[in-house]
Coordinates of C-alpha atoms in Angstrom, one line a residue:
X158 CA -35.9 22.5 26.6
X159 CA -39.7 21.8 27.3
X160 CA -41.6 23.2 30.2
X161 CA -42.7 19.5 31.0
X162 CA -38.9 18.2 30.9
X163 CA -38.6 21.6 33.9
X164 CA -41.3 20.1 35.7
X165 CA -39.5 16.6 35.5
X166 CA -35.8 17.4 36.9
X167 CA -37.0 17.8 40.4
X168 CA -38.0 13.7 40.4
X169 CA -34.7 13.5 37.9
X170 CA -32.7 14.2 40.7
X171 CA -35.1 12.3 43.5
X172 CA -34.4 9.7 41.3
X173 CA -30.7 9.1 42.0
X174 CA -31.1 9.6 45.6
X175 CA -33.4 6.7 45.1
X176 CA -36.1 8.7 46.5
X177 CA -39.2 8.1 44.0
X178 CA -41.2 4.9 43.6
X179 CA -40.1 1.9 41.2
X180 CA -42.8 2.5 38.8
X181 CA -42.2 6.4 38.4
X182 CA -38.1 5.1 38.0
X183 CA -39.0 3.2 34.9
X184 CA -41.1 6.4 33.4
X185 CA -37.9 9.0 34.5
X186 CA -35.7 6.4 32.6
X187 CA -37.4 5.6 29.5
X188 CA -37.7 9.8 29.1
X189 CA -34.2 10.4 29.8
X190 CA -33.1 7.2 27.6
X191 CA -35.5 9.4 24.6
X192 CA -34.7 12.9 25.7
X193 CA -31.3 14.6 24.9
X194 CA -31.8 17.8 27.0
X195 CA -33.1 15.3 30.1
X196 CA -30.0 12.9 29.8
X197 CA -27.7 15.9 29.7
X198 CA -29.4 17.2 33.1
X199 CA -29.2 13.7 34.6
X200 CA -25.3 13.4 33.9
X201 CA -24.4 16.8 35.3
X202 CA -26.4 16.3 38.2
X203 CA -24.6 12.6 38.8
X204 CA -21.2 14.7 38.0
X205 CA -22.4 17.0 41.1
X206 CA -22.7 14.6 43.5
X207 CA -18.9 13.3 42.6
X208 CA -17.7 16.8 43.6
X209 CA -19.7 17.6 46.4
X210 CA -20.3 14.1 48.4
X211 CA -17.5 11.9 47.7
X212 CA -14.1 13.2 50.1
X213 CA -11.9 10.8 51.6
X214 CA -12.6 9.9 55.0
X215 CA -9.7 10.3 57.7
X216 CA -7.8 7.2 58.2
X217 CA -10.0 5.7 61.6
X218 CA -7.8 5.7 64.8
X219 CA -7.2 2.9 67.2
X220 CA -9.9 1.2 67.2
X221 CA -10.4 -0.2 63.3
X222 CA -7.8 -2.7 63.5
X223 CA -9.1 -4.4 66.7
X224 CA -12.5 -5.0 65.5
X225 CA -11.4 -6.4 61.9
X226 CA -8.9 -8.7 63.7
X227 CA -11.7 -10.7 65.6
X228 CA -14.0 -10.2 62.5
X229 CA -11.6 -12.0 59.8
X230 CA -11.1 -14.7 62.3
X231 CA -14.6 -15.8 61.0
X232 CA -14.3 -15.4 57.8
X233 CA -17.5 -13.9 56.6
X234 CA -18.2 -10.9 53.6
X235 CA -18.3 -7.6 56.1
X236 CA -19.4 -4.2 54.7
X237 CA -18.3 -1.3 56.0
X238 CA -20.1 1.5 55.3
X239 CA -20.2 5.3 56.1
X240 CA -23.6 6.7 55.7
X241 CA -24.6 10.4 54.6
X242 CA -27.1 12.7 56.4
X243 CA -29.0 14.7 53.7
X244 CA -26.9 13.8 50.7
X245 CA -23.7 14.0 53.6
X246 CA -21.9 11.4 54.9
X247 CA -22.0 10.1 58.2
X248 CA -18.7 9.6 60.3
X249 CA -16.7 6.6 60.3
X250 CA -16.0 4.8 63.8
X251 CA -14.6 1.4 63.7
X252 CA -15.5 -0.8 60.9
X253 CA -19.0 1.4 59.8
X254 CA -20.0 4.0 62.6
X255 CA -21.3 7.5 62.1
X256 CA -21.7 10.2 64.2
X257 CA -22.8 13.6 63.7
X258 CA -22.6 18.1 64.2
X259 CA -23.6 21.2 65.6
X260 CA -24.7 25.0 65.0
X261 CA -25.1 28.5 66.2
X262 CA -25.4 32.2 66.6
X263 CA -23.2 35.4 66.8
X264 CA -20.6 37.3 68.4
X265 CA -17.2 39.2 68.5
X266 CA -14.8 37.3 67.6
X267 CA -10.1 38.1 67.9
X268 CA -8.4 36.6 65.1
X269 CA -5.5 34.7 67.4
X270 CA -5.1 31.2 66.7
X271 CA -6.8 29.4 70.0
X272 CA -4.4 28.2 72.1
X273 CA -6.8 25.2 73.8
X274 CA -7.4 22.8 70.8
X275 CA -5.5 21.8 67.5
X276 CA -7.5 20.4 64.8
X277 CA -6.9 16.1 65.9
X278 CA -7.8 17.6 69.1
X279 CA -11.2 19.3 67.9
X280 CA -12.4 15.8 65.9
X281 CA -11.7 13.6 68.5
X282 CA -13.3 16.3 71.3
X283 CA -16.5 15.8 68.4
X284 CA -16.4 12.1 68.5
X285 CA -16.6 12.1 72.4
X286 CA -19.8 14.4 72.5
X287 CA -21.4 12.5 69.3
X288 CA -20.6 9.4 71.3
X289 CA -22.2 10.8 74.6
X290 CA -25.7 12.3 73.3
X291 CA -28.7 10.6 73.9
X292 CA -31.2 13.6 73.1
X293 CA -30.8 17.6 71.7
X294 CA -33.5 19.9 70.5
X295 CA -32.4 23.2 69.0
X296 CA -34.2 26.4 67.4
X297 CA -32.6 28.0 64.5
X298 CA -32.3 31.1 62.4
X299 CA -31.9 31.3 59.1
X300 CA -31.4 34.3 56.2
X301 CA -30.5 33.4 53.1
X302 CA -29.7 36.4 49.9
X303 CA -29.6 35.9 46.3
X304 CA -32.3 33.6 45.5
X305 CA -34.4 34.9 42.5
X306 CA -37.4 34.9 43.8
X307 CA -38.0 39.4 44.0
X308 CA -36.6 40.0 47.5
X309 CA -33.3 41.1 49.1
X310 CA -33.4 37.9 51.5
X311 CA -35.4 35.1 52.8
X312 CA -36.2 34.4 56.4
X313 CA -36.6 30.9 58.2
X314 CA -37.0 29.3 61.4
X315 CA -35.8 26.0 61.6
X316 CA -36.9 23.4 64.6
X317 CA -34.8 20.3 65.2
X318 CA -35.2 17.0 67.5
X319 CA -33.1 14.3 68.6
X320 CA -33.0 11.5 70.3
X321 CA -30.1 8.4 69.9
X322 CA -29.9 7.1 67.6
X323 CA -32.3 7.0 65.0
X324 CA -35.0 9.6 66.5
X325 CA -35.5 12.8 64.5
X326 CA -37.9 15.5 63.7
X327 CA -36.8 18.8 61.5
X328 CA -39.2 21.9 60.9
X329 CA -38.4 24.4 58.8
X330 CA -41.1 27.7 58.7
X331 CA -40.6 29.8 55.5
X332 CA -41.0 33.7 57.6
X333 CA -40.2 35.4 54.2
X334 CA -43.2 37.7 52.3
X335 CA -43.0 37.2 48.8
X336 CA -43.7 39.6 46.0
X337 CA -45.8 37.3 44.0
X338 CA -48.2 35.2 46.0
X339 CA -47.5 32.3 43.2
X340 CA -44.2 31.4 45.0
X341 CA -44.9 28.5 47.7
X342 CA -43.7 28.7 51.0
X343 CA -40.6 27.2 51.9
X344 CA -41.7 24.7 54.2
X345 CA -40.0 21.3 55.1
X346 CA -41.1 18.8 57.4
X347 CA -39.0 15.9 58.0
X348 CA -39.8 12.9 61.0
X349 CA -37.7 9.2 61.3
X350 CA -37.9 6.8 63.8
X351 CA -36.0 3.8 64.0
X352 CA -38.4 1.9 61.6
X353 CA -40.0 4.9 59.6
X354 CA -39.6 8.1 57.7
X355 CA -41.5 11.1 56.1
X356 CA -40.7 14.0 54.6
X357 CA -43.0 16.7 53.3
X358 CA -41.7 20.0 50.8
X359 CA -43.3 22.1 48.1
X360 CA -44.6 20.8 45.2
X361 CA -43.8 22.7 42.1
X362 CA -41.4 23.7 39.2
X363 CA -38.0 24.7 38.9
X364 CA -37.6 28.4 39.9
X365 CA -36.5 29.3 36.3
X366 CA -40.1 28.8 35.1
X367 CA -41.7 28.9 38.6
X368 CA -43.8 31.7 38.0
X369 CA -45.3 29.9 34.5
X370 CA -45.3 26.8 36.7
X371 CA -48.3 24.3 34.6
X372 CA -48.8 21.6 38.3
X373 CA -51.1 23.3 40.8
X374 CA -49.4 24.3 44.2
X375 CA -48.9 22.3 46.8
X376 CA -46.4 19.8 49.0
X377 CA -45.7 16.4 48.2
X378 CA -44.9 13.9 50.6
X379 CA -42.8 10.3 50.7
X380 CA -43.2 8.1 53.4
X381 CA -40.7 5.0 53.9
X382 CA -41.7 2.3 56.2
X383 CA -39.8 -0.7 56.9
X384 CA -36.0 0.5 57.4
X385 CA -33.2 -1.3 58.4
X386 CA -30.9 0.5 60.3
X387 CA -28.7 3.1 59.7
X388 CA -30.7 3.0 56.2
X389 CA -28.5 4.8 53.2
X390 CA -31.3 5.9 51.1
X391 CA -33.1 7.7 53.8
X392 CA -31.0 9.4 55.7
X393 CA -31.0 11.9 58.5
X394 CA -29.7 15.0 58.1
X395 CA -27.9 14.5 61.8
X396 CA -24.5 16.9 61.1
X397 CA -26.8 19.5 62.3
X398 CA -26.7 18.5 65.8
X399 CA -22.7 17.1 66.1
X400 CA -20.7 17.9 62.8
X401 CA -18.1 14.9 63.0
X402 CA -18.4 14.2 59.3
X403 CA -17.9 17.8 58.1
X404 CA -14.7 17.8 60.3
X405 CA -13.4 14.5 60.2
X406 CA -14.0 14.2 56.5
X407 CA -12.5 17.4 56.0
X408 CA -9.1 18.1 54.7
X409 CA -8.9 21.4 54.9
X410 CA -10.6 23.2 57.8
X411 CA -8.3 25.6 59.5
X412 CA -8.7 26.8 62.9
X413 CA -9.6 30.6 62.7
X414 CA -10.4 32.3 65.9
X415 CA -12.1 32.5 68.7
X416 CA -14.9 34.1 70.9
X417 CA -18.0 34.4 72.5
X418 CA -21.0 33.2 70.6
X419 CA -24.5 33.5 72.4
X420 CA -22.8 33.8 75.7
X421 CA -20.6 30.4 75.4
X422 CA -17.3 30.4 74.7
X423 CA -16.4 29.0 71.3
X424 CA -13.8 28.0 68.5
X425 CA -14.1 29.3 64.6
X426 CA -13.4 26.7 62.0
X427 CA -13.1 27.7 58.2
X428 CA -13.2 25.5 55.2
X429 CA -14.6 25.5 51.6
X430 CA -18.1 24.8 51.0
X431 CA -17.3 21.4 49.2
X432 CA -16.0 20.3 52.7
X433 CA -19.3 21.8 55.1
X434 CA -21.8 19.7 52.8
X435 CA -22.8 17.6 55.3
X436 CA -23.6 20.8 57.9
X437 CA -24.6 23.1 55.5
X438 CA -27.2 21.0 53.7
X439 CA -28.5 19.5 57.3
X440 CA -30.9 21.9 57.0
X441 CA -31.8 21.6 53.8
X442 CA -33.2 18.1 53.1
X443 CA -35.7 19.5 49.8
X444 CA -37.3 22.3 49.1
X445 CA -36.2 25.2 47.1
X446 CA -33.1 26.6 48.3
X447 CA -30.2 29.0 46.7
X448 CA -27.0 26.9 45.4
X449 CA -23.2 27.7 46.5
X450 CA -20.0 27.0 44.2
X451 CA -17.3 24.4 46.1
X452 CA -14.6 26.7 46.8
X453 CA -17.4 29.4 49.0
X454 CA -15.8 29.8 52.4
X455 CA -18.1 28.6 55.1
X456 CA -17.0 29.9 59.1
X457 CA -18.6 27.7 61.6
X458 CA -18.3 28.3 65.9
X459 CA -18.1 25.6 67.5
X460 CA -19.7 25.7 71.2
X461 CA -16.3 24.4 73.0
X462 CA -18.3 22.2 75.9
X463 CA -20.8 20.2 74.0
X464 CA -19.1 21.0 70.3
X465 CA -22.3 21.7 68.9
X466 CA -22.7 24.1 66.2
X467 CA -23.4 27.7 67.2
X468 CA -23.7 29.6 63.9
X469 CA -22.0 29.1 60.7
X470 CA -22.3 31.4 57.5
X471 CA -21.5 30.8 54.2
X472 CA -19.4 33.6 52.0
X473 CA -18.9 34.2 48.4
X474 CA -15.3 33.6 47.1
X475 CA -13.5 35.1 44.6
X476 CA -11.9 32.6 43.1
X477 CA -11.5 31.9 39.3
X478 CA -14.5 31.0 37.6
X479 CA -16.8 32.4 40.7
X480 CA -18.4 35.2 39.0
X481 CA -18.7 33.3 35.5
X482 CA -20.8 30.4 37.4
X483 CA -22.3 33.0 39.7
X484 CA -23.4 34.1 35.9
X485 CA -24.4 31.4 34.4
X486 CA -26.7 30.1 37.6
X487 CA -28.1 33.3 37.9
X488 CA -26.5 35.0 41.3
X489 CA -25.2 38.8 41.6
X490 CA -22.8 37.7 44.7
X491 CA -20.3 40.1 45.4
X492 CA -16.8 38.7 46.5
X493 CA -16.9 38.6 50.4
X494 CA -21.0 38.6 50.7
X495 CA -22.3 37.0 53.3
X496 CA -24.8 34.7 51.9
X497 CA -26.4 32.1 54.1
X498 CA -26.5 32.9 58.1
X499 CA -27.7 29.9 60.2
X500 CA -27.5 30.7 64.2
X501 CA -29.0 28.8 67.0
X502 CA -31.2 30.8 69.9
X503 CA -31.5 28.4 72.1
X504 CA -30.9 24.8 72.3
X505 CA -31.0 21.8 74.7
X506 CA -30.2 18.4 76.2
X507 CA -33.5 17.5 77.8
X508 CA -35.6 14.5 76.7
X509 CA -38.3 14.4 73.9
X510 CA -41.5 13.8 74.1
X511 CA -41.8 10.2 72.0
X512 CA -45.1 11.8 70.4
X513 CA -43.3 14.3 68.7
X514 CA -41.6 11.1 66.7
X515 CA -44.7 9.7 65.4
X516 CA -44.3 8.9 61.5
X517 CA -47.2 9.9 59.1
X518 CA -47.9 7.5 56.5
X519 CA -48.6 9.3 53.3
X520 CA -47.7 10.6 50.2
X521 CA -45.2 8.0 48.1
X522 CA -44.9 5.2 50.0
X523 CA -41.9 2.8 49.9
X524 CA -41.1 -0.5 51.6
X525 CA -37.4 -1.5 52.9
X526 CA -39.0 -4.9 54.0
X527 CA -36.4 -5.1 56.5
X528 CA -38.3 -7.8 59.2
X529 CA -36.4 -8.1 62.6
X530 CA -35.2 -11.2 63.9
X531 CA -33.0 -12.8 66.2
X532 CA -29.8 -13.3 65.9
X533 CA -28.7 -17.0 63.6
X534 CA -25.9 -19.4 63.9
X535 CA -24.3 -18.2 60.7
X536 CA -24.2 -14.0 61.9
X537 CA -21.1 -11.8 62.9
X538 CA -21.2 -11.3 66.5
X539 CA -17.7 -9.6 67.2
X540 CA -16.5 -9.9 71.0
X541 CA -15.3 -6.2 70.6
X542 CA -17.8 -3.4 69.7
X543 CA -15.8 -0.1 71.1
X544 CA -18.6 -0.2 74.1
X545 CA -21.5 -0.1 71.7
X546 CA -24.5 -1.5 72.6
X547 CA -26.7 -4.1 70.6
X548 CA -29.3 -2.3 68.7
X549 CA -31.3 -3.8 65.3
X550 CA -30.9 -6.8 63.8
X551 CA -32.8 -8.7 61.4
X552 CA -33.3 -9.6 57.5
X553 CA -33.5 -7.9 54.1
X554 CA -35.5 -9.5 51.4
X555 CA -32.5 -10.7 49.7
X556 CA -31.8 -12.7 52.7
X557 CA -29.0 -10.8 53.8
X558 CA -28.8 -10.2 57.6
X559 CA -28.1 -7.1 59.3
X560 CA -26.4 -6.9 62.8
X561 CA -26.5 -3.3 64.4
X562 CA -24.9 -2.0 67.7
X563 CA -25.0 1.6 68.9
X564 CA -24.5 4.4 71.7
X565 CA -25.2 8.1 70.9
X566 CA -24.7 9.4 67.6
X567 CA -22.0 6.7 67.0
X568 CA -22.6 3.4 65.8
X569 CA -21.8 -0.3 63.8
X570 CA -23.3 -2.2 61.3
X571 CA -22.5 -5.3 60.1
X572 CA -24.0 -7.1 56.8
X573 CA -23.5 -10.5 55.6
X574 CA -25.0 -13.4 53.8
X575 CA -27.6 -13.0 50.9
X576 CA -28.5 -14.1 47.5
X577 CA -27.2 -11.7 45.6
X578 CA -24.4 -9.7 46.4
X579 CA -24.2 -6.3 48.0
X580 CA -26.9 -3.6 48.7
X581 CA -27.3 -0.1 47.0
X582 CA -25.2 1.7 48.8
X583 CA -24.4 5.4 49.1
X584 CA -22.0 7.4 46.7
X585 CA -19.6 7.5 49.9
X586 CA -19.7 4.3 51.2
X587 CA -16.7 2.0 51.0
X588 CA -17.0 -1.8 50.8
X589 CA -14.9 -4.2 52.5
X590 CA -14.8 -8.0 51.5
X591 CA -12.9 -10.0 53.7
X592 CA -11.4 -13.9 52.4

């Protein structure tokens, strides 16, 4: 393998998150189409994202059935669809409504079984807060061990802002002093607004040839202007603020314990690493960051007022075939080590400054052409919306029209119409034609 095909898997992988230009997607394919070592990259990378982002979502109580029932009545094409945040997916509620997470900081902690909350009881306590947010900033810790890059662990400090639905800002600080001054900071900056969104992260190669990297150093940046709501290919990493997806799409979270965490009483969840995706990757939208095998146990505490996230950590497992892809990627993780630690120190419910939402404009820039408009005689309006309120509508260049309704972190969106059949939708999302 080539040092130019290294310096290509970075937009390889962009590429099916639909995240470079049209023009550099034609380029990426006609290499990969000529290049043996590029197409074998590309298939193990769409083989990733099978494992990691595609769970089945719990079966949506109560309120499903209500909404379809007035929906079919009109007869239209309806999709439903539940939406990732970073690569995760966001929660179902209804027909297509996501909501979103939490995080954290440390603590003693007994190993009894709480006696307040089962695990129903925790995912529908979630839904309630994710429902009831309108606005959340946070400041987090981060130390991650075992990436190659000469030190025993990295150091971050991670900012985070909210504001329902469709507001956020994310600012990650790389604190760490590297050996070498050719490795780049760390630093990601991410902003989206209802209509907008940017991110900025280093520019370089992988970190196997780093060090020999041929591009000069620096950040790239893609901008995306013209989004219709609730847009699958640029997401937000939300589950960072209200982790309804990691839990409710979850099959296999146990309750573990319980405790004090940064003064506020709080419950300890455990599940594989496969399952916390959409929490553990909130925080890790690009950049260069350390990879985890599926089956690596991930504790989160859960604050037990507002359910957001106090801490959660991330442990190597010792299950069969650990150590040999442990090998293999490159990692000397012991069974047991502790190897991501992500803890809030402080966080809050107060409202935003709107300036801190503001949208650069630079770098890659791509167009949803998604225009507004009212509402026409041939949309979806259901009478029931599970006391959402009306948020976007309008029309996507294909004609289809898009019919939004929200409240907190929880929301619907209808789709219907067009010229030519469905959207790109996320891996996750599930599509529901109705006669």
């Amino acid at each position: 393998m080539s040092k130019a095909c290294d310096a290509l898997r970075p937009d390889i992988s962009a590429r099916l998150d639909d995240e470079v230009d049209r023009q550099r997607a034609l380029e990426l394919e006609a290499h990969i189409e000529s290049c043996p070592s590029c197409s074998a990259y590309e298939e193990r990378m769409r083989a990733t994202r099978r494992a990691l982002r595609v769970h089945t979502a719990e079966r949506v109580p109560d309120l499903r059935e209500p909404i379809m029932a007035r929906i079919r009545t009109e007869h239209p094409r309806v999709l439903r669809r539940r939406e990732w945040v970073t690569g995760a997916r966001v929660g179902a509620v209804a027909a297509a409504v996501a909501a979103l997470v939490v995080l954290a900081s440390s603590i003693p902690f007994s190993d009894r079984q709480p006696q307040s909350a089962s695990a129903t009881e925790i995912v529908a306590q979630v839904r309630e807060a994710a429902e009831d947010l309108d606005s959340y900033r946070a400041t987090f810790s981060i130390i991650e061990r075992g990436y190659p890059a000469g030190v025993k662990e990295r150091r971050f400090n991670a900012q985070v802002f909210y504001e329902a639905p469709e507001r956020f800002r994310l600012r990650v600080r790389d604190l760490t002093t590297y050996p070498d001054p050719r490795w780049p900071a760390n630093d990601i900056d991410l902003v989206a607004r209802p209509r907008q969104w940017w991110i900025e992260q280093p520019r370089t190669c992988p970190v196997e040839v780093l060090l020999e990297c041929p591009l000069p150093q620096g950040t790239s940046e893609r901008t995306v202007v013209e989004r219709q709501p609730f847009d699958g290919t640029s997401t937000l990493p939300t589950d960072i603020i209200v982790p309804l997806e990691t839990l409710a799409s979850s099959g296999d979270f146990e309750i573990s314990g319980s405790g004090n965490v940064i003064g506020k009483p709080a419950v300890k969840v455990t599940m594989p690493y496969r399952e916390a995706l959409p929490l553990v990757g909130a925080l890790q939208p690009a950049g260069l960051w350390r990879e985890f095998h599926p089956l690596d146990r991930v504790d989160i505490w859960l604050d037990e007022a507002t359910w957001f996230p106090l801490r959660f950590e991330v442990r190597a497992d010792d299950s069969e075939g650990r150590a040999a892809w442990a090998r293999l990627e490159g990692y000397r993780d012991s069974p047991g080590r502790t190897v991501l630690e992500v803890g809030a120190r402080r966080f809050s419910r107060k409202a935003i400054n709107p300036k801190l939402f503001s949208v650069p404009s630079d770098g890659t820039i791509r167009t949803g052409d998604f225009v507004a408009a009212p509402k026409g005689a041939d949309w979806i309006e259901p009478s029931y919306t599970a006391g959402l309120d009306p948020y976007r509508r309008g029309l996507t260049p294909d004609g289809r029209w898009v019919s939004s309704w929200a409240r907190g972190m929880t929301w619907l969106k209808l789709t219907g119409g067009g010229r030519g059949g469905a959207s790109v939708l996320p891996a996750s999302a599930e599509q529901v034609r109705l006669a």
